[in-house]
Amino acid sequence: MATMSKDEFLNNLPKVYGLYTGGFIVFIILMAILERLGVAAYTIGILFVIFTVVIYAVIGFISRTMQVDAYYVAGREVPPVFNGMATAADWMSGASFVALAGGIYFGGHGYLAFVVGWTGGYVLVNSLMAPYLRKFGCYTVPDFIGTRYGGNLARFVAVVILVVASFTYVTAQINASGTIAARALLIPFEVGVWFGLLGILLCSMLGGMRAVTWTQVAQYIVLIIAYLAPVIWMSNVQNFGIIPHFTYGDAVARIAELETLLGVGTAAGGDAPIGGVRILTNLHNDPGTGLASWKFVTLAFCMMAGTASLPHILMRYFTTPSVRDARKSVSWSLLFIFLLYFTAPALATLTKLQVLDPELATGIIGKSIEDVQALSWVQNWTAVNFLAIADFNSDGILQINEFFMRPDIVVLATPEIAGLPYVISGLVAAGGMAAAMSTADGLLLAIANALSHDLYYKIIDPNADTKKRLIVARVLLILIGAAAAFVASLRLTGILGAVAWAFGFAASGLFFPLVLGVWWKRANRAGAIAGMVFGFSAGTLYLYHVYFAGGTPWLGIDHLRFAMIGMPVSLVAMVAVSLMTAEPDAETQAMVDEVRDPTGKTILG
C-alpha cells in the first residue's frame, strides 16, 4: 500500500484478498500434509496461530499512518463490500465465534435471542443511524453527540459511557483470545490474555482505523472458513449433507430422545469442580411459556438496541466514501454476519449429538469414566482447567450430570470431540483468534479515539498538533489494552455475559440520545445529558442490584437484560427535560434537517 497510489490499491483489493485467500487455503493444505507426515498437533496449533497473527501484524505495519483522517476514519475511502467484511469481522467477536454456539449448546432456544437481536440490530443501524452519522461527517460517536447538542459536558458524558461499554466488551474479547492461546500454546490462561493483547496491539497501534480495516477484512476470511469447515465436516459424517443448515432437525429430535433417556435435568451431588456447567438444559427447551417468551423478546430487544448504540460498530460506517455507500455497507455486513449466525445453531446441535449419541464413536455419556478420561481431547481441556469429570455416585460410568464443560470452549473443542484431523482444530483456533482480535482492535480504537479526539483534543488541548494527537491515541491504546487484559485475567464473568453487559451499557446511555439527535429537532443539550446520565445510571444500578448484590430480578429482567430498565428511564428523562428547557437554536435545527438529506456535503466538511 505504501508503494502504490490510493486508487491503484482500491482497484486491486479483489485481487489482493483473492490471493490472500488462496494463500491461506494453501497453508491449510500444507498443515494437513505435515500432520499426515507425523508433525505433532502442538506444533501445528502453534503454526496456525502464529502464522495468522504475523499476517495481521504485517498488514497493520504496512497500513501505518500519521494522517488524522486516515487514523480515525481510514481516509473515508473503504468500498462498501470490504467495509461490510470489516464490519462483520468487527462484529464477529469472541462472543459470536467462541461463545454463542456454547450458549445455544447449554441454554437451548433462549440463547437464539442473541442471534435475533444481534442480527436485527443492523436493521436499526441501517434505518436509524449509519447513513445519517456518515452524513454528519464525525470521527467518533461522542463527536456527534458533542456537535449535535453542543457543549463539552454532553461530549464528556458520551465519552464516559463509550469507555465503560467498550471496555467491558474488550475484556470479553481478550478473555476469548486468552482461552484460545491457553489451549493452542498450552500456557496458563492468565498468560494467554497477554499474548492475545500483543497480537491485538500489533494490528492497530500504528495505523489506526486504516490498519484495523484492512486487517479485519483478512480476519473475516480466516474466521468464516474456520467456522464453516468443522460444521460441514461433521454434517457429512452424520449424514446430514454438505449444507446442514436446513437438515439438522432430525439431529434435534435425536437429542431430545437421548436427553429423556439420559435424565437431563436430574441433579447430582457435589459442586462443579471447575465452576463449570453441567449439561442439564436441553437444546430444544420449550419457548411456549409466557415467561420464556418474555425473556426471549426482552433479551433480543436489548441486543438490538445495543447493536445500534455500540460506538465501534457505528464508527465503521464513518469510513465509507458517501452516505449511499454507508447504506450499502450495512447490507453487505448483514450478509457476511448471516453466514456465521445461520451456522451457529447447527454447530451446537451437531456437537451435542457427537457427545451424547452412544451410536457415534465420539459419544461419551454412559461410557466408562476411565475410558473417557483417557481421551486426548478430555485430557487437553482438563489440563487448562476448562473441563472436568466427577464420579458423584462412584459407579465408574459417566452420567450426564457428572460432566462439566465451560460453554466458552464448545466451538474450540468441537473438532477434537468429533475426531477430526488436528489441522481443523488449528484452523478453528486461528478463526477464534481472528474473531477476538478483530473486535478487540475496533473496541480499543473506539476508546482511544474518543479519549484522544473528544477528551484530549476537543476539551483539554484544542491546539494540539497532529503528531501529538496521534501519539496520545497510541499511548492510550496500550494503557487501555493492558488494563483490559488484567481485568480479563480475573474471569469475573463468562464471555457472553460480559458482551451482554456492554450492549446494556450502550443501549441504556446512548441509544435514545443518538436516535433523537437525528430524528427529533426539539431534543436539546439538557435533555441529552439527562437521558445519558439517568439512563446509564439506572441500568448500572439495576445490574449491581441483580448480579452483585443478589437482589430479586423484576419481571424476569436479569443481569443480561438491564437495558430494559435503563432505556425507558433514558427516554423519559430526555423527552421531559428537553420539553422543560429551551429548544435548540435555529441553526442546530437546520443542521438536523440537513443530516436527514442523503445528498449534499457532510455537515462537518
Tab-separated table of C-alpha atoms in Angstrom, residues 186-403:
chain	number	residue	atom	x	y	z
A	186	LEU	CA	-0.583	-24.979	26.288
A	187	ILE	CA	0.046	-21.962	28.505
A	188	PRO	CA	-1.923	-20.706	31.527
A	189	PHE	CA	-4.998	-18.617	30.707
A	190	GLU	CA	-3.559	-15.712	32.683
A	191	VAL	CA	-0.549	-15.679	30.330
A	192	GLY	CA	-2.695	-16.265	27.244
A	193	VAL	CA	-4.575	-12.976	27.684
A	194	TRP	CA	-1.303	-11.044	27.403
A	195	PHE	CA	-0.323	-12.987	24.296
A	196	GLY	CA	-3.684	-12.064	22.776
A	197	LEU	CA	-3.211	-8.410	23.697
A	198	LEU	CA	0.176	-8.314	21.970
A	199	GLY	CA	-1.370	-9.513	18.714
A	200	ILE	CA	-4.213	-7.013	19.021
A	201	LEU	CA	-1.859	-4.061	19.506
A	202	LEU	CA	0.345	-5.114	16.583
A	203	CYS	CA	-2.690	-4.801	14.309
A	204	SER	CA	-3.991	-1.427	15.409
A	205	MET	CA	-1.361	0.716	17.070
A	206	LEU	CA	0.500	2.124	14.056
A	207	GLY	CA	-2.264	2.548	11.500
A	208	GLY	CA	-5.412	3.197	13.499
A	209	MET	CA	-8.656	2.695	11.605
A	210	ARG	CA	-6.895	2.238	8.261
A	211	ALA	CA	-4.781	-0.631	9.597
A	212	VAL	CA	-7.722	-2.123	11.502
A	213	THR	CA	-9.944	-2.032	8.400
A	214	TRP	CA	-7.625	-3.976	6.097
A	215	THR	CA	-6.666	-6.342	8.921
A	216	GLN	CA	-10.320	-7.050	9.693
A	217	VAL	CA	-11.040	-7.975	6.068
A	218	ALA	CA	-8.241	-10.549	6.276
A	219	GLN	CA	-9.537	-11.741	9.652
A	220	TYR	CA	-13.069	-12.226	8.348
A	221	ILE	CA	-11.793	-14.545	5.607
A	222	VAL	CA	-9.991	-16.659	8.214
A	223	LEU	CA	-12.830	-16.796	10.729
A	224	ILE	CA	-15.619	-17.699	8.289
A	225	ILE	CA	-13.564	-20.525	6.734
A	226	ALA	CA	-12.697	-21.747	10.241
A	227	TYR	CA	-16.328	-21.669	11.417
A	228	LEU	CA	-17.838	-23.418	8.403
A	229	ALA	CA	-15.219	-26.170	7.960
A	230	PRO	CA	-15.977	-28.312	11.065
A	231	VAL	CA	-19.755	-27.937	10.660
A	232	ILE	CA	-19.665	-29.148	7.057
A	233	TRP	CA	-17.304	-31.994	8.019
A	234	MET	CA	-19.466	-33.169	10.955
A	235	SER	CA	-22.623	-32.884	8.875
A	236	ASN	CA	-21.175	-35.222	6.272
A	237	VAL	CA	-20.040	-37.711	8.920
A	238	GLN	CA	-23.534	-37.681	10.499
A	239	ASN	CA	-25.218	-37.951	7.065
A	240	PHE	CA	-26.908	-34.533	7.101
A	241	GLY	CA	-25.332	-33.388	3.822
A	242	ILE	CA	-22.863	-30.669	2.868
A	243	ILE	CA	-25.205	-27.867	3.964
A	244	PRO	CA	-26.705	-28.911	7.320
A	245	HIS	CA	-28.487	-25.596	7.994
A	246	PHE	CA	-31.764	-26.904	6.556
A	247	THR	CA	-31.485	-30.562	7.508
A	248	TYR	CA	-30.368	-30.829	11.144
A	249	GLY	CA	-33.939	-31.041	12.501
A	250	ASP	CA	-33.513	-34.807	12.772
A	251	ALA	CA	-30.455	-34.203	14.957
A	252	VAL	CA	-32.534	-32.031	17.316
A	253	ALA	CA	-35.152	-34.788	17.541
A	254	ARG	CA	-32.466	-37.385	18.274
A	255	ILE	CA	-31.011	-35.175	21.033
A	256	ALA	CA	-34.471	-34.782	22.595
A	257	GLU	CA	-34.820	-38.564	22.648
A	258	LEU	CA	-31.370	-39.038	24.185
A	259	GLU	CA	-31.915	-36.372	26.835
A	260	THR	CA	-35.025	-38.166	28.036
A	261	LEU	CA	-33.135	-41.450	28.248
A	262	LEU	CA	-30.107	-39.875	29.950
A	263	GLY	CA	-32.086	-37.942	32.555
A	264	VAL	CA	-31.359	-34.363	31.593
A	265	GLY	CA	-32.390	-32.106	34.466
A	266	THR	CA	-31.569	-34.637	37.172
A	267	ALA	CA	-29.170	-33.077	39.657
A	268	ALA	CA	-26.221	-34.903	41.181
A	269	GLY	CA	-24.469	-34.293	44.461
A	270	GLY	CA	-21.403	-32.118	44.832
A	271	ASP	CA	-20.229	-28.857	43.358
A	272	ALA	CA	-18.874	-28.324	39.858
A	273	PRO	CA	-15.109	-28.956	40.095
A	274	ILE	CA	-14.315	-26.016	37.810
A	275	GLY	CA	-17.358	-23.867	38.468
A	276	GLY	CA	-18.494	-25.076	35.063
A	277	VAL	CA	-21.887	-26.040	33.702
A	278	ARG	CA	-23.451	-29.467	33.781
A	279	ILE	CA	-25.294	-30.495	30.638
A	280	LEU	CA	-28.649	-30.162	32.406
A	281	THR	CA	-30.539	-27.921	29.998
A	282	ASN	CA	-31.916	-29.245	26.745
A	283	LEU	CA	-31.294	-27.908	23.283
A	284	HIS	CA	-34.956	-27.912	22.306
A	285	ASN	CA	-36.355	-26.365	25.524
A	286	ASP	CA	-39.924	-25.141	25.204
A	287	PRO	CA	-40.231	-21.437	24.338
A	288	GLY	CA	-44.002	-21.506	24.687
A	289	THR	CA	-44.431	-20.363	28.308
A	290	GLY	CA	-45.249	-16.720	28.954
A	291	LEU	CA	-42.109	-16.055	30.997
A	292	ALA	CA	-39.855	-17.808	28.477
A	293	SER	CA	-41.334	-15.775	25.624
A	294	TRP	CA	-40.987	-12.548	27.616
A	295	LYS	CA	-37.341	-13.302	28.401
A	296	PHE	CA	-36.649	-14.142	24.752
A	297	VAL	CA	-38.206	-10.923	23.471
A	298	THR	CA	-36.570	-8.679	26.074
A	299	LEU	CA	-33.114	-10.165	25.509
A	300	ALA	CA	-33.486	-9.800	21.726
A	301	PHE	CA	-34.658	-6.197	22.150
A	302	CYS	CA	-31.722	-5.310	24.418
A	303	MET	CA	-29.269	-6.822	21.922
A	304	MET	CA	-30.914	-4.944	19.024
A	305	ALA	CA	-30.768	-1.577	20.773
A	306	GLY	CA	-27.231	-2.297	21.951
A	307	THR	CA	-26.140	-3.124	18.411
A	308	ALA	CA	-27.425	0.244	17.196
A	309	SER	CA	-25.620	2.043	20.040
A	310	LEU	CA	-22.178	0.437	20.064
A	311	PRO	CA	-19.592	3.056	19.062
A	312	HIS	CA	-17.091	0.670	17.476
A	313	ILE	CA	-19.760	-0.582	15.045
A	314	LEU	CA	-21.142	2.857	14.176
A	315	MET	CA	-17.571	4.065	13.576
A	316	ARG	CA	-17.194	1.563	10.748
A	317	TYR	CA	-19.747	3.485	8.676
A	318	PHE	CA	-17.752	6.712	9.056
A	319	THR	CA	-15.137	5.150	6.752
A	320	THR	CA	-17.177	4.894	3.540
A	321	PRO	CA	-16.832	7.410	0.672
A	322	SER	CA	-20.505	8.503	0.789
A	323	VAL	CA	-23.873	8.193	2.528
A	324	ARG	CA	-25.063	5.781	-0.158
A	325	ASP	CA	-22.004	3.599	0.414
A	326	ALA	CA	-22.751	3.569	4.142
A	327	ARG	CA	-26.187	2.076	3.403
A	328	LYS	CA	-24.670	-0.498	1.059
A	329	SER	CA	-22.108	-1.390	3.728
A	330	VAL	CA	-24.863	-2.264	6.197
A	331	SER	CA	-26.423	-4.656	3.677
A	332	TRP	CA	-23.094	-6.350	2.994
A	333	SER	CA	-22.431	-6.522	6.747
A	334	LEU	CA	-25.711	-8.374	7.266
A	335	LEU	CA	-24.877	-10.907	4.559
A	336	PHE	CA	-21.425	-11.666	5.958
A	337	ILE	CA	-22.756	-11.854	9.526
A	338	PHE	CA	-25.627	-14.089	8.447
A	339	LEU	CA	-23.187	-16.738	7.225
A	340	LEU	CA	-21.925	-17.316	10.762
A	341	TYR	CA	-25.138	-16.774	12.738
A	342	PHE	CA	-27.088	-19.148	10.497
A	343	THR	CA	-24.413	-21.764	11.184
A	344	ALA	CA	-24.139	-21.424	14.997
A	345	PRO	CA	-27.302	-23.426	15.891
A	346	ALA	CA	-26.252	-26.208	13.504
A	347	LEU	CA	-22.795	-26.347	15.069
A	348	ALA	CA	-24.230	-26.506	18.608
A	349	THR	CA	-26.657	-29.258	17.615
A	350	LEU	CA	-24.174	-31.457	15.755
A	351	THR	CA	-21.564	-31.096	18.509
A	352	LYS	CA	-24.039	-32.042	21.224
A	353	LEU	CA	-25.057	-35.097	19.242
A	354	GLN	CA	-21.379	-36.073	18.982
A	355	VAL	CA	-21.145	-36.063	22.794
A	356	LEU	CA	-24.483	-37.682	23.655
A	357	ASP	CA	-25.106	-40.323	20.996
A	358	PRO	CA	-23.679	-43.721	22.034
A	359	GLU	CA	-24.060	-44.906	18.436
A	360	LEU	CA	-21.358	-42.437	17.381
A	361	ALA	CA	-17.740	-43.284	18.135
A	362	THR	CA	-17.343	-39.916	19.845
A	363	GLY	CA	-20.224	-40.350	22.342
A	364	ILE	CA	-19.012	-40.308	25.951
A	365	ILE	CA	-22.136	-40.324	28.163
A	366	GLY	CA	-22.776	-43.784	29.574
A	367	LYS	CA	-19.233	-44.967	28.976
A	368	SER	CA	-16.512	-45.832	31.481
A	369	ILE	CA	-15.128	-42.743	33.206
A	370	GLU	CA	-11.662	-44.264	32.978
A	371	ASP	CA	-12.011	-44.586	29.200
A	372	VAL	CA	-13.389	-41.072	28.835
A	373	GLN	CA	-10.569	-39.595	30.904
A	374	ALA	CA	-8.101	-41.328	28.601
A	375	LEU	CA	-9.397	-39.424	25.565
A	376	SER	CA	-6.861	-36.878	24.345
A	377	TRP	CA	-9.362	-34.027	23.988
A	378	VAL	CA	-10.649	-34.565	27.533
A	379	GLN	CA	-7.076	-34.553	28.865
A	380	ASN	CA	-6.119	-31.470	26.850
A	381	TRP	CA	-9.038	-29.334	28.050
A	382	THR	CA	-8.826	-30.664	31.606
A	383	ALA	CA	-5.152	-29.639	31.695
A	384	VAL	CA	-6.078	-25.978	31.140
A	385	ASN	CA	-8.976	-26.176	33.637
A	386	PHE	CA	-11.854	-25.769	31.165
A	387	LEU	CA	-13.341	-29.260	31.601
A	388	ALA	CA	-13.822	-31.676	34.499
A	389	ILE	CA	-15.445	-35.015	35.322
A	390	ALA	CA	-16.706	-36.006	38.780
A	391	ASP	CA	-17.961	-39.520	39.600
A	392	PHE	CA	-20.513	-38.450	42.216
A	393	ASN	CA	-22.240	-41.847	42.520
A	394	SER	CA	-18.968	-43.823	42.357
A	395	ASP	CA	-20.270	-46.272	39.736
A	396	GLY	CA	-17.422	-45.655	37.292
A	397	ILE	CA	-19.880	-44.745	34.500
A	398	LEU	CA	-20.117	-41.171	33.205
A	399	GLN	CA	-23.582	-39.731	33.755
A	400	ILE	CA	-24.723	-36.584	32.011
A	401	ASN	CA	-24.778	-34.653	35.288
A	402	GLU	CA	-21.176	-35.638	36.053
A	403	PHE	CA	-19.663	-33.949	33.008
